[in-house]
Structure formats: C-alpha cells, structure tokens
CSV table of C-alpha atoms in Angstrom, one decimal:
chain,number,residue,atom,x,y,z
K,1,MET,CA,0.1,-0.2,-0.2
K,2,HIS,CA,2.9,2.4,0.9
K,3,LEU,CA,3.8,2.3,-2.9
K,4,CYS,CA,0.5,2.4,-4.7
K,5,PHE,CA,0.7,6.0,-2.3
K,6,LEU,CA,4.3,7.3,-3.4
K,7,HIS,CA,3.1,6.0,-6.7
K,8,MET,CA,-0.4,8.1,-6.9
K,9,SER,CA,2.1,11.3,-5.2
K,10,GLN,CA,0.4,10.7,-2.3
K,11,PRO,CA,3.4,10.9,0.6
K,12,GLN,CA,0.8,11.8,3.5
K,13,ASP,CA,-1.1,8.6,3.3
K,14,SER,CA,2.5,6.3,2.7
K,15,ILE,CA,3.8,8.2,5.7
K,16,ASP,CA,0.7,6.6,7.6
K,17,ILE,CA,0.4,3.7,6.9
K,18,LEU,CA,4.4,2.9,7.9
K,19,GLN,CA,4.1,4.7,10.9
K,20,SER,CA,1.6,2.4,12.3
K,21,ILE,CA,4.4,-0.3,12.7
K,22,PRO,CA,6.2,0.3,15.9
K,23,ALA,CA,9.0,1.6,16.1
K,24,LYS,CA,10.8,-1.7,17.2
K,25,GLN,CA,9.7,-3.9,14.7
K,26,ARG,CA,10.5,-1.2,11.7
K,27,THR,CA,13.0,-3.4,9.5
K,28,ALA,CA,15.6,-1.5,7.3
K,29,LYS,CA,13.1,-1.7,3.7
K,30,ILE,CA,10.2,0.0,6.1
K,31,ASN,CA,12.7,3.0,7.6
K,32,MET,CA,14.0,3.2,3.6
K,33,GLY,CA,10.4,3.1,2.4
K,34,LEU,CA,9.1,5.9,5.8
K,35,GLY,CA,12.0,8.4,5.0
K,36,GLN,CA,11.3,8.1,1.0
K,37,ALA,CA,7.8,9.1,2.0
K,38,TYR,CA,9.0,12.3,4.5
K,39,ASP,CA,11.2,12.8,1.7
K,40,ARG,CA,8.2,12.9,-0.9
K,41,GLY,CA,6.7,15.2,1.5
K,42,GLY,CA,9.3,17.7,1.9
K,43,LEU,CA,9.6,16.8,5.6
K,44,SER,CA,14.0,16.6,5.2
K,45,ALA,CA,14.8,16.6,9.1
K,46,GLN,CA,12.7,13.4,9.4
K,47,ALA,CA,13.5,11.4,6.3
K,48,VAL,CA,17.4,11.8,7.7
K,49,VAL,CA,16.3,10.2,10.5
K,50,ALA,CA,14.7,7.1,9.1
K,51,TYR,CA,17.3,7.4,6.0
K,52,LYS,CA,19.9,7.0,9.2
K,53,ALA,CA,17.9,4.3,10.6
K,54,ALA,CA,18.0,1.5,7.7
K,55,LEU,CA,21.5,2.3,7.6
K,56,LYS,CA,22.2,1.1,11.2
K,57,ALA,CA,20.2,-2.0,10.0
K,58,SER,CA,21.4,-2.6,7.6
K,59,PRO,CA,25.3,-0.2,6.4
K,60,LEU,CA,24.9,-1.4,2.3
K,61,ALA,CA,22.2,0.6,1.7
K,62,LEU,CA,23.8,2.7,-0.7
K,63,ASP,CA,20.9,3.9,-1.7
K,64,ALA,CA,19.7,5.5,2.1
K,65,ALA,CA,23.5,6.3,2.4
K,66,GLU,CA,23.3,8.5,-1.5
K,67,ARG,CA,20.5,10.1,-0.2
K,68,LEU,CA,21.5,11.1,3.5
K,69,LEU,CA,24.0,12.6,1.6
K,70,ALA,CA,21.7,14.5,-0.8
K,71,LEU,CA,20.0,15.5,2.1
K,72,GLY,CA,23.1,17.3,3.2
K,73,VAL,CA,24.7,14.8,5.5
K,74,THR,CA,28.2,14.9,5.7
K,75,THR,CA,30.2,12.2,4.1
K,76,THR,CA,32.5,11.7,7.3
K,77,THR,CA,29.0,11.1,9.1
K,78,VAL,CA,27.2,8.9,7.1
K,79,LEU,CA,30.9,6.3,6.6
K,80,ASP,CA,31.2,6.4,10.5
K,81,ILE,CA,27.1,4.6,10.5
K,82,MET,CA,27.9,2.6,8.0
K,83,THR,CA,31.5,1.2,9.2
K,84,CYS,CA,29.6,1.0,13.6
K,85,ALA,CA,26.9,-0.9,11.6
K,86,ALA,CA,28.5,-4.4,11.0
K,87,SER,CA,31.0,-6.3,11.3
K,88,GLU,CA,31.2,-7.5,7.6
K,89,MET,CA,31.3,-3.6,6.4
K,90,SER,CA,34.7,-4.0,6.7
K,91,ALA,CA,35.7,-6.8,4.3
K,92,TRP,CA,33.8,-5.9,2.0
K,93,ASN,CA,35.1,-2.0,2.6
K,94,SER,CA,39.0,-3.8,2.6
K,95,THR,CA,39.6,-2.0,-0.8
K,96,GLY,CA,38.3,0.8,0.0
K,97,ILE,CA,35.3,0.7,-2.1
K,98,VAL,CA,32.2,1.8,-0.1
K,99,ALA,CA,34.6,4.7,1.7
K,100,ALA,CA,35.7,5.6,-2.7
K,101,TRP,CA,32.5,5.2,-3.7
K,102,ILE,CA,30.7,7.7,-0.5
K,103,GLU,CA,33.6,10.1,-0.9
K,104,ALA,CA,32.2,10.4,-4.9
K,105,ILE,CA,28.8,11.2,-4.4
K,106,GLY,CA,29.3,14.1,-1.5
K,107,ARG,CA,31.7,15.3,-3.9
K,108,ALA,CA,29.0,15.6,-6.4
K,109,ARG,CA,26.4,16.4,-3.8
K,110,ASN,CA,28.8,19.7,-2.7
K,111,SER,CA,28.3,20.5,-6.5
K,112,ASP,CA,32.4,19.7,-6.9
K,113,TRP,CA,31.4,17.7,-10.5
K,114,ASN,CA,35.3,17.9,-11.8
K,115,ALA,CA,36.4,15.9,-7.9
K,116,ALA,CA,32.9,14.1,-8.5
K,117,ALA,CA,34.1,13.2,-12.1
K,118,ARG,CA,37.2,11.4,-11.0
K,119,ALA,CA,36.8,8.9,-8.0
K,120,LEU,CA,33.8,8.0,-10.1
K,121,ARG,CA,36.3,7.2,-13.3
K,122,ALA,CA,39.0,5.7,-10.3
K,123,LEU,CA,36.4,3.0,-9.7
K,124,ASP,CA,35.0,2.3,-13.5
K,125,LYS,CA,38.6,2.0,-14.8
K,126,PRO,CA,39.6,-1.4,-16.6
K,127,ASN,CA,39.8,-5.0,-14.1
K,128,ALA,CA,38.5,-1.9,-11.9
K,129,PRO,CA,35.9,-3.9,-9.5
K,130,LEU,CA,33.1,-1.8,-10.2
K,131,ARG,CA,33.7,-1.6,-13.8
K,132,GLY,CA,30.6,-1.0,-15.6
K,133,CYS,CA,28.7,-1.5,-13.2
K,134,PRO,CA,25.2,0.8,-13.8
K,135,SER,CA,25.1,1.9,-11.1
K,136,VAL,CA,27.9,4.1,-11.6
K,137,LEU,CA,28.5,5.0,-14.9
K,138,VAL,CA,25.0,6.3,-14.3
K,139,ALA,CA,25.6,8.5,-11.1
K,140,LEU,CA,28.7,9.5,-13.5
K,141,GLY,CA,26.6,10.4,-16.0
K,142,GLU,CA,24.4,12.2,-14.3
K,143,VAL,CA,27.4,14.0,-12.6
K,144,TYR,CA,28.6,15.2,-16.5
K,145,TYR,CA,25.1,16.0,-17.0
K,146,TYR,CA,25.0,18.1,-13.8
K,147,SER,CA,28.2,19.9,-14.9
K,148,GLY,CA,27.2,20.9,-18.7
K,149,GLU,CA,29.1,18.2,-20.7
K,150,TYR,CA,27.1,16.7,-22.4
K,151,LYS,CA,28.4,14.6,-24.8
K,152,GLN,CA,29.8,12.8,-21.8
K,153,ALA,CA,27.0,12.3,-19.8
K,154,VAL,CA,25.4,10.9,-23.4
K,155,ALA,CA,28.4,8.4,-23.5
K,156,ALA,CA,27.7,7.1,-20.0
K,157,PHE,CA,23.7,6.8,-19.6
K,158,GLN,CA,24.5,4.4,-22.9
K,159,ARG,CA,26.6,2.4,-21.5
K,160,ALA,CA,24.3,2.2,-17.9
K,161,HIS,CA,21.6,1.3,-20.3
K,162,THR,CA,23.4,-1.2,-22.3
K,163,ALA,CA,24.2,-3.0,-19.4
K,164,ASP,CA,20.6,-2.6,-17.8
K,165,PRO,CA,17.6,-1.9,-20.3
K,166,LEU,CA,15.4,-1.6,-17.2
K,167,MET,CA,16.9,0.9,-15.1
K,168,LEU,CA,15.2,4.0,-14.9
K,169,ARG,CA,17.6,6.1,-12.5
K,170,GLY,CA,19.2,8.6,-15.1
K,171,LEU,CA,16.5,7.9,-17.8
K,172,ASP,CA,15.0,11.6,-17.9
K,173,ALA,CA,18.4,12.7,-18.1
K,174,TYR,CA,20.0,11.0,-20.5
K,175,ALA,CA,16.7,12.2,-22.9
K,176,ALA,CA,17.7,15.6,-22.0
K,177,CYS,CA,21.3,14.6,-23.1
K,178,LEU,CA,20.2,12.9,-26.1
K,179,SER,CA,18.0,16.4,-26.6
K,180,ARG,CA,20.5,19.0,-26.4
K,181,GLU,CA,23.0,16.0,-28.6
K,182,GLY,CA,20.3,15.9,-31.2
K,183,ARG,CA,19.6,12.6,-31.0
K,184,LEU,CA,16.5,12.1,-29.3
K,185,ARG,CA,14.0,9.9,-31.5
K,186,GLU,CA,17.1,7.6,-32.3
K,187,ARG,CA,16.4,6.3,-28.7
K,188,ALA,CA,13.2,7.6,-28.3
K,189,GLU,CA,12.1,3.4,-28.5
K,190,VAL,CA,15.1,2.6,-25.9
K,191,LEU,CA,14.3,4.9,-23.5
K,192,VAL,CA,9.9,5.0,-23.8
K,193,PRO,CA,9.6,1.6,-25.3
K,194,PRO,CA,6.0,1.1,-27.0
K,195,SER,CA,5.0,-1.7,-25.3
K,196,LEU,CA,4.8,-0.3,-22.2
K,197,PRO,CA,1.1,0.5,-21.4
K,198,PRO,CA,0.7,4.3,-20.4
K,199,ALA,CA,-0.2,3.4,-16.8
K,200,GLU,CA,3.1,2.0,-16.5
K,201,TYR,CA,4.7,5.3,-16.6
K,202,THR,CA,6.5,6.8,-14.1
K,203,ILE,CA,7.9,10.4,-14.0
K,204,HIS,CA,10.8,9.5,-16.1
K,205,HIS,CA,8.8,7.9,-18.7
K,206,TRP,CA,6.8,10.8,-18.8
K,207,LEU,CA,9.8,13.7,-18.6
K,208,ALA,CA,11.7,11.4,-21.3
K,209,LEU,CA,8.5,11.9,-23.3
K,210,ALA,CA,8.1,15.7,-22.6
K,211,HIS,CA,11.7,16.0,-23.8
K,212,LEU,CA,10.8,14.1,-27.0
K,213,GLN,CA,7.5,16.4,-28.3
K,214,VAL,CA,10.0,19.7,-27.4
K,215,ASP,CA,12.6,17.7,-29.9
K,216,ARG,CA,9.3,18.0,-32.0
K,217,HIS,CA,8.3,21.3,-31.8
K,218,ARG,CA,5.3,19.7,-30.4
K,219,LEU,CA,5.1,22.5,-27.5
K,220,PRO,CA,1.4,21.9,-26.2
K,221,LEU,CA,1.8,18.6,-26.1
K,222,ALA,CA,4.9,18.8,-23.8
K,223,ALA,CA,3.6,20.9,-21.6
K,224,TYR,CA,1.5,18.8,-20.4
K,225,LEU,CA,3.7,16.3,-20.2
K,226,ALA,CA,5.5,17.6,-17.4
K,227,GLN,CA,3.1,19.1,-15.6
K,228,LYS,CA,2.3,14.7,-15.5
K,229,ALA,CA,5.3,14.4,-14.8
K,230,CYS,CA,4.9,17.8,-11.5
K,231,PHE,CA,2.2,15.7,-10.7
K,232,ALA,CA,4.0,12.7,-10.6
K,233,GLU,CA,7.1,13.8,-8.4
K,234,ALA,CA,5.7,17.5,-7.0
K,235,ARG,CA,8.8,18.5,-5.6
K,236,ASN,CA,11.7,16.8,-8.4
K,237,PRO,CA,13.3,19.6,-10.1
K,238,GLU,CA,14.2,17.7,-12.9
K,239,ALA,CA,10.0,17.7,-14.1
K,240,LEU,CA,10.0,21.9,-12.7
K,241,LEU,CA,12.6,23.2,-15.6
K,242,LEU,CA,11.8,21.2,-18.2
K,243,LYS,CA,8.2,22.7,-17.3
K,244,GLY,CA,9.8,25.9,-17.4
K,245,ASN,CA,11.9,25.8,-20.3
K,246,ILE,CA,8.8,24.7,-22.6
K,247,LEU,CA,6.6,27.8,-20.8
K,248,MET,CA,9.6,30.3,-22.0
K,249,SER,CA,9.0,28.7,-25.4
K,250,MET,CA,5.7,29.6,-25.3
K,251,LYS,CA,6.5,32.6,-23.7
K,252,LYS,CA,4.5,32.8,-21.6
K,253,TYR,CA,7.0,34.3,-18.6
K,254,THR,CA,5.4,34.5,-15.7
K,255,GLU,CA,4.1,31.3,-15.2
K,256,ALA,CA,7.8,29.4,-15.9
K,257,LEU,CA,9.4,32.2,-13.1
K,258,ASP,CA,7.1,29.9,-11.1
K,259,HIS,CA,8.8,27.7,-12.5
K,260,PHE,CA,12.1,28.0,-12.3
K,261,ARG,CA,11.9,30.3,-8.7
K,262,GLU,CA,10.1,26.7,-7.1
K,263,ALA,CA,13.5,24.2,-8.2
K,264,ASN,CA,15.8,27.1,-7.2
K,265,GLU,CA,14.3,26.8,-4.0
K,266,ILE,CA,14.6,22.5,-3.9
K,267,ALA,CA,17.9,21.8,-6.0
K,268,PRO,CA,19.9,25.6,-5.6
K,269,ASP,CA,23.0,23.5,-5.8
K,270,ARG,CA,21.7,23.1,-9.8
K,271,TYR,CA,22.8,25.7,-13.0
K,272,GLU,CA,20.0,25.5,-14.4
K,273,THR,CA,17.2,27.0,-12.1
K,274,TYR,CA,19.7,30.2,-11.6
K,275,ALA,CA,19.7,30.2,-15.8
K,276,GLY,CA,16.1,29.7,-16.0
K,277,LEU,CA,15.6,32.5,-13.8
K,278,ALA,CA,17.9,34.6,-14.5
K,279,GLU,CA,16.2,34.5,-18.5
K,280,ALA,CA,13.0,34.3,-16.9
K,281,HIS,CA,12.7,37.9,-15.0
K,282,ILE,CA,15.1,39.2,-18.8
K,283,ALA,CA,12.1,38.4,-20.8
K,284,VAL,CA,9.1,40.4,-17.9
K,285,ARG,CA,11.9,43.1,-18.4
K,286,ARG,CA,13.6,42.6,-14.3
K,287,PRO,CA,16.4,43.1,-15.2
K,288,ARG,CA,17.9,44.5,-11.7
K,289,GLN,CA,17.0,40.7,-10.4
K,290,ALA,CA,18.5,39.0,-13.1
K,291,VAL,CA,21.8,40.7,-12.6
K,292,ALA,CA,21.3,38.9,-8.6
K,293,VAL,CA,19.9,36.0,-9.6
K,294,SER,CA,23.2,35.7,-11.8
K,295,ILE,CA,25.9,37.5,-9.0
K,296,GLU,CA,24.4,34.2,-6.7
K,297,CYS,CA,25.2,31.4,-9.4
K,298,CYS,CA,28.3,33.2,-9.5
K,299,ARG,CA,28.4,33.3,-5.7
K,300,GLN,CA,27.0,29.4,-5.4
K,301,PHE,CA,29.5,27.7,-8.0
K,302,SER,CA,33.0,30.3,-7.3
K,303,ASN,CA,32.5,31.6,-10.3
K,304,SER,CA,32.2,28.4,-12.1
K,305,PRO,CA,32.7,29.6,-16.1
K,306,ARG,CA,29.4,28.2,-16.7
K,307,ALA,CA,28.4,30.9,-14.3
K,308,LEU,CA,30.5,34.0,-15.1
K,309,THR,CA,29.1,33.0,-18.7
K,310,LEU,CA,26.1,33.5,-17.6
K,311,TYR,CA,26.5,37.0,-16.0
K,312,ALA,CA,28.1,37.9,-18.9
K,313,ASN,CA,25.3,37.4,-21.1
K,314,ILE,CA,22.3,39.1,-18.6
K,315,LEU,CA,25.4,42.4,-18.6
K,316,LEU,CA,24.4,42.4,-22.4
K,317,LYS,CA,20.7,41.4,-22.4
K,318,GLU,CA,20.7,44.3,-19.6
K,319,GLY,CA,21.7,47.2,-21.8
K,320,GLU,CA,23.4,49.2,-19.4
K,321,VAL,CA,26.7,51.0,-20.2
K,322,GLY,CA,29.6,50.1,-19.5
K,323,ALA,CA,27.6,46.5,-20.1
K,324,ALA,CA,30.3,45.4,-23.2
K,325,SER,CA,33.4,45.6,-21.1
K,326,ARG,CA,32.2,44.4,-18.1
K,327,ALA,CA,31.1,40.9,-19.7
K,328,LYS,CA,34.1,41.1,-21.5
K,329,VAL,CA,36.1,40.9,-18.7
K,330,LEU,CA,33.8,37.9,-17.5
K,331,LEU,CA,34.3,36.1,-20.4
K,332,GLU,CA,38.2,36.7,-20.4
K,333,ARG,CA,38.1,35.0,-17.0
K,334,ALA,CA,35.6,32.1,-17.7
K,335,LEU,CA,38.1,31.0,-20.1
K,336,LEU,CA,41.3,30.9,-18.6
K,337,VAL,CA,39.2,29.4,-15.8
K,338,ASP,CA,38.8,26.7,-18.5
K,339,ASP,CA,40.2,27.3,-22.5
K,340,ARG,CA,37.6,24.4,-24.2
K,341,TYR,CA,34.9,26.1,-22.4
K,342,LEU,CA,32.5,26.7,-26.1
K,343,PRO,CA,29.9,29.0,-25.2
K,344,ALA,CA,32.1,31.5,-23.3
K,345,ALA,CA,34.4,31.8,-26.1
K,346,LEU,CA,31.8,32.3,-28.7
K,347,ALA,CA,30.2,34.9,-26.7
K,348,LEU,CA,33.6,36.4,-26.1
K,349,ALA,CA,34.6,36.6,-30.0
K,350,HIS,CA,30.9,38.1,-30.9
K,351,LEU,CA,31.7,40.7,-28.1
K,352,ILE,CA,34.6,41.4,-30.1
K,353,ASN,CA,32.8,40.8,-33.7
K,354,THR,CA,30.4,43.6,-32.3
K,355,GLU,CA,33.5,46.1,-31.9
K,356,GLU,CA,34.6,45.2,-35.6
K,357,ASP,CA,37.7,44.4,-34.6
K,358,SER,CA,37.1,40.4,-36.9
K,359,GLN,CA,40.7,39.8,-36.7
K,360,THR,CA,40.5,39.2,-32.8
K,361,ALA,CA,37.9,37.3,-32.8
K,362,ILE,CA,39.2,35.4,-35.7
K,363,GLU,CA,42.7,34.9,-34.3
K,364,LEU,CA,40.9,33.8,-30.8
K,365,LEU,CA,38.3,30.8,-32.6
K,366,GLU,CA,41.6,29.7,-34.7
K,367,LYS,CA,43.1,29.0,-30.6
K,368,GLN,CA,39.9,27.5,-30.6
K,369,VAL,CA,39.6,25.1,-32.6
K,370,SER,CA,42.9,24.4,-33.0
K,371,ALA,CA,42.8,22.2,-29.5
K,372,PHE,CA,39.1,21.6,-29.6
K,373,PRO,CA,37.4,21.5,-33.3
K,374,SER,CA,33.4,21.5,-33.6
K,375,SER,CA,30.6,22.2,-35.6
K,376,ALA,CA,29.9,25.8,-33.2
K,377,LEU,CA,33.7,27.2,-33.4
K,378,HIS,CA,33.7,27.0,-37.8
K,379,GLN,CA,30.4,28.4,-38.6
K,380,ALA,CA,31.4,31.2,-36.2
K,381,LEU,CA,35.3,31.5,-37.3
K,382,GLY,CA,33.0,31.4,-41.0
K,383,GLU,CA,31.1,34.2,-39.7
K,384,ALA,CA,33.9,36.5,-38.2
K,385,TRP,CA,35.6,35.7,-42.4
K,386,ALA,CA,33.1,37.1,-44.3
K,387,ARG,CA,32.2,39.4,-42.1
K,388,LYS,CA,35.8,40.6,-42.3
K,389,GLY,CA,35.0,40.9,-45.4
K,390,GLY,CA,37.5,40.8,-49.0
K,391,VAL,CA,37.9,37.5,-51.7
K,392,ALA,CA,40.7,35.4,-48.9
K,393,GLY,CA,37.7,36.9,-46.1
K,394,ALA,CA,34.6,35.1,-48.0
K,395,GLU,CA,36.9,32.5,-49.3
K,396,GLN,CA,38.4,30.9,-45.8
K,397,ALA,CA,34.5,31.7,-44.6
K,398,VAL,CA,33.1,29.2,-47.6
K,399,GLN,CA,36.0,26.6,-46.1
K,400,HIS,CA,35.3,27.3,-42.4
K,401,TYR,CA,31.0,26.0,-42.9
K,402,GLY,CA,32.0,23.3,-45.1
K,403,ALA,CA,34.2,22.1,-41.9
K,404,ALA,CA,31.2,22.5,-39.7
K,405,LEU,CA,28.7,20.9,-42.5
K,406,ALA,CA,31.9,18.3,-42.3
K,407,LEU,CA,30.8,17.8,-38.1
K,408,GLU,CA,27.7,18.8,-38.6
K,409,PRO,CA,26.0,17.4,-41.6
K,410,GLY,CA,22.4,19.4,-42.6
K,411,SER,CA,23.3,22.2,-40.2
K,412,ARG,CA,20.9,24.9,-41.4
K,413,ARG,CA,22.4,27.5,-39.6
K,414,ALA,CA,25.7,26.7,-42.0
K,415,LEU,CA,23.4,26.1,-45.1
K,416,ASP,CA,22.1,28.9,-44.9
K,417,ALA,CA,25.0,31.2,-44.1
K,418,LEU,CA,26.5,29.3,-47.7
K,419,ALA,CA,23.5,30.9,-49.8
K,420,ARG,CA,24.1,33.9,-48.8
K,421,LEU,CA,27.7,33.9,-49.4
K,422,ASP,CA,26.7,32.4,-53.2
K,423,LYS,CA,25.7,35.2,-54.1
K,424,THR,CA,28.5,36.5,-54.6
K,425,PRO,CA,31.1,36.8,-57.0
K,426,THR,CA,33.9,36.0,-55.4
K,427,THR,CA,32.5,32.8,-53.3
K,428,GLN,CA,31.1,31.3,-56.4
K,429,GLN,CA,33.8,28.9,-56.9
K,430,ALA,CA,34.7,27.9,-53.5
K,431,GLN,CA,31.8,25.6,-52.5
K,432,PRO,CA,32.8,23.2,-50.9
K,433,SER,CA,31.9,19.7,-51.9
K,434,GLY,CA,28.9,18.5,-51.1
K,435,ALA,CA,27.6,21.0,-49.3
K,436,THR,CA,24.4,22.5,-51.1
K,437,PRO,CA,23.5,25.5,-50.6
K,438,ALA,CA,19.1,26.5,-49.6
K,439,SER,CA,17.4,27.4,-52.1
K,440,ASN,CA,17.8,31.4,-53.0
K,441,GLU,CA,14.1,32.1,-53.0
K,442,GLN,CA,14.1,30.8,-49.2
K,443,SER,CA,14.2,34.5,-46.5
K,444,VAL,CA,18.1,34.7,-45.1
K,445,GLU,CA,18.5,37.0,-42.3
K,446,ASP,CA,21.1,40.0,-42.5
K,447,ALA,CA,24.4,39.5,-41.7
K,448,ASP,CA,24.8,40.9,-38.5
K,449,ASN,CA,22.0,38.8,-37.0
K,450,THR,CA,23.6,35.4,-37.9
K,451,TYR,CA,26.3,35.3,-35.0
K,452,GLU,CA,24.1,35.4,-32.2
K,453,LEU,CA,25.3,35.6,-28.1
K,454,VAL,CA,25.9,31.8,-27.2
K,455,THR,CA,25.1,30.2,-24.3
K,456,GLU,CA,24.0,26.2,-23.3
K,457,ALA,CA,20.7,26.1,-24.7
K,458,ASN,CA,22.0,27.2,-28.3
K,459,VAL,CA,25.4,25.0,-28.6
K,460,PRO,CA,24.0,22.0,-29.1
K,461,SER,CA,24.0,20.3,-32.3
K,462,ASP,CA,21.1,21.1,-34.6
K,463,ASN,CA,18.7,18.0,-35.8
K,464,SER,CA,17.2,18.9,-39.1
K,465,ASN,CA,18.8,15.2,-39.9
K,466,ALA,CA,16.8,13.7,-37.0
K,467,PRO,CA,14.8,10.5,-38.3
K,468,GLU,CA,11.0,9.6,-39.0
K,469,GLU,CA,8.5,10.0,-36.1
K,470,SER,CA,8.6,6.7,-34.2
K,471,GLU,CA,6.4,4.5,-32.8
K,472,THR,CA,6.9,5.4,-29.4
K,473,GLU,CA,6.3,9.3,-30.6
K,474,ALA,CA,2.9,7.9,-32.5
K,475,VAL,CA,1.4,7.0,-28.8
K,476,TRP,CA,1.3,11.4,-28.2
K,477,SER,CA,1.5,12.1,-31.9
K,478,ASP,CA,-2.4,12.7,-32.5
K,479,MET,CA,-3.2,14.6,-29.0
K,480,ASP,CA,-4.9,17.7,-28.7
K,481,LEU,CA,-4.6,18.6,-25.1
K,482,GLU,CA,-4.1,23.0,-23.3
K,483,VAL,CA,-2.3,23.2,-21.0
K,484,PRO,CA,-2.9,22.2,-17.3
C-alpha cells in the first residue's frame, strides 16, 4: 500500500501507513520506505532520521547513504554510520570501494563536479571491481549532465542502460542530454518502449516523452507531459525545470518564472535553476533581478565558467552603459578557468566581433578550433571571416562552413550562411564539395543577425536530419491537449 500511495503522489498516506508499524518492529526496508515518503513530502529532517535508521540496520544500503548525502549529511557522518553498524563492512571495504563510492557521491552533492567525475572514473577503471556497474555509470552520467558535459553524459548513460535496460534512474537526464545533442529521436524507443502501457509510466518516462515532444516542437503536448511528471512527483527539480523551459518557449514568462523559482528553492545546487530564473526575469523586463540572480549563481558555483558566462550574457541583455566591457572581462575570466568552455569562447568572439575587431575574434576562435574542433566553432569562424570581408575572407568563410557541415551534416545555420555567400561573385567557385546551399527563395537573415550570443541552450547540435517519427512518438502525436 505504501508503494501504491507513493505512485499516486500521496506521500502523507504512505507515511501514515508506515508509521502505524511500531518503531522497534521496523526493518531496514520499512525505514527506507518511510524515508522516501518523508522525502517526497518535503519533510527533510524526518527523512534523515528514517534513512539513518535504515543505514544502521543495513550498512550496505547505498541508496540510503546517497539520500542522506543529498539531504546534506556529511560524508564523514555517513561513513561512520556504515562502518560502526556491522562487522561485515570491514571485509567488504578492505579495498576502499565503499569509501570511494561515498566520497564520490558526497563531492557530487557538494557540486564539486570535476572531483566527483574523477572519483567515479577511478571506480570504472579497467580491472576495477565496479567496472561497468550501472549505478556507477549513471552517477557519472549525472555528474557530467549537471556540469554541462553533455556528450560525456550521453556516453556514460548509454553504457549504463546497455548494461541494465530496465534501469529507471537517470532516464530523464539521459533524455535531456540526448535532446541537447540532437539524438533523442533515434533513442526514443529505448527510453520509452512502445510496449510499455501509459498506466505504468513513471516520472522518468513522462519527462522523456516531454523532451521528445519539445524536440518535435509540439510545445502544448510537451507542457502537458511535463505537468504529468510534476503530478507524479511534485518536488522534482527536473520536472519543474523542463516545464519552465517549455513555458518560456511558449512565451508564458510569468508562469515559467514561478516554476524556476520553485526549482531553485528545491535544488539550489543546480545551475539550470539560476539560468532559467535569470532568463525569465529578462523576459518579464526585470533586468536588475536577473543580474542579482546571476551574481548569486557565481557565488554558489565559485565563479565557474558556466556562472561567469551566464552573468556576462545577462549583462549584455540588460544593455546598461559599460555592460559590454564588464561582460568581456567576465568571459575572459571564464576562459582563464577553462580554456575549452565553448559558450564563453563563442560569446567573447561575438562581443569582439561587434566591436569591429574581426581579426582578434578570428585569432581567438582559431586558437579554440585548433585545440577543440567543433561545428559551432567553425560556424563562428565562418561568420567572423565573412564579416571581415574581401576575397580572402569569403574564401576562408566558405572553408569553415564546409568544415562545420562535415562535422554536423545538414546544419541549417551553415547552409543558410553558404547560401548568402553564394550570392557574391567571390564565392561562386569556392563551394566545398558536398555542401548544397538553401534555395535562393528562402529568406535569409542579415549578416549582422547570424552571430548569436551563445549559451548552453544553443550550442547543442542541430537535429534537422533526425529520423522520422518513431512508434513511441506516435502514441502521443495526435493528442490535442491544453496546458494544465
């Protein structure tokens, strides 16, 4: 009954059922269920007590240890409970596996993503006892996802779900990463098997389906599915973030702001909550609040490249006097911390380019592309060379657009830029092999508008060549639903 109540999003009824069992008769499983019910109901202090009881009764209950770390209990406290609870712990931990696992999860909960990734990769080394363990791989995928390393996250999630196809943990994050990489439709039936009836969908399935509909630009249906996820688990930050982003795309900024604010209260360690709040404040014309959120983001994440880039972009959108110079300093600081952070490099190049210093922008981007080649960098270089002008500039632009298409075939932005260059006599003979410009009848934006400010939302791959609608999508494709 307790599980049924949780599945129906009735945590208080679940708590009442489990509390009817006398405390001395509660097993580790019962205490674990009670902790989950308290957790779902937002009763963090009671959840900590229940999880500690479960861990004392079963010191190898790693799920309870993870939940304690997520609720703010220190790594030392969790390890003390585990090592003092049972003698078999010392034999199991003779190789340091449990301590290493708890340490890695603890670092992840403290938003120390780089250290957490290193610790988890150490557990997944060749010949390591936990090599290929789905739980380790999903944890590694989540760390990459939270730190913005989406390609690495996809690789980790794919290995985890290949090892355990029925694993639900991380399914929503996996779908989000696939969507950003433009690969969601090809994996749709793996995430949500067509044979699975909707009555058995969990929050992970609803979120995966919502991402799928966002990918197909069916925003009302995506909002409905995201709301189903919110009903399934009211305090889930992933559901609130997705619903907020969908509402932003639907230009319902006030409702989106409410969702981002609630997500930030639940998960203040998630960068996406600050980014969503800042963008929503800009959308409702509250630039000072957006700047305040960006500053808080920098404090929360110790001036990480992502936070500094967000702050810079918000300053540029605010449009106050001197904002461009302040943003430039912030972007340069971001690249000093991580010289391979693509959004900062692209945003800084755009800023320099708008100052009519195309050569400096080209030098910056060429340094980046030589070390970390990507389609986005080649497109930015093509636009910088095109802005510089002249025969040499046009030829270099064509070459970089061709390189972008080689890395990302079908990129609409690169094809449109080639079509624009094709109208000039200097590029009639310089088309790269395999690149077909868009029709001349198609409207093309002015050159000054093609170089966008780049954030993590528009860095991911273009999925214009994605496969046709899958069987999973067909289940929901014909529904005409209003946003709740």
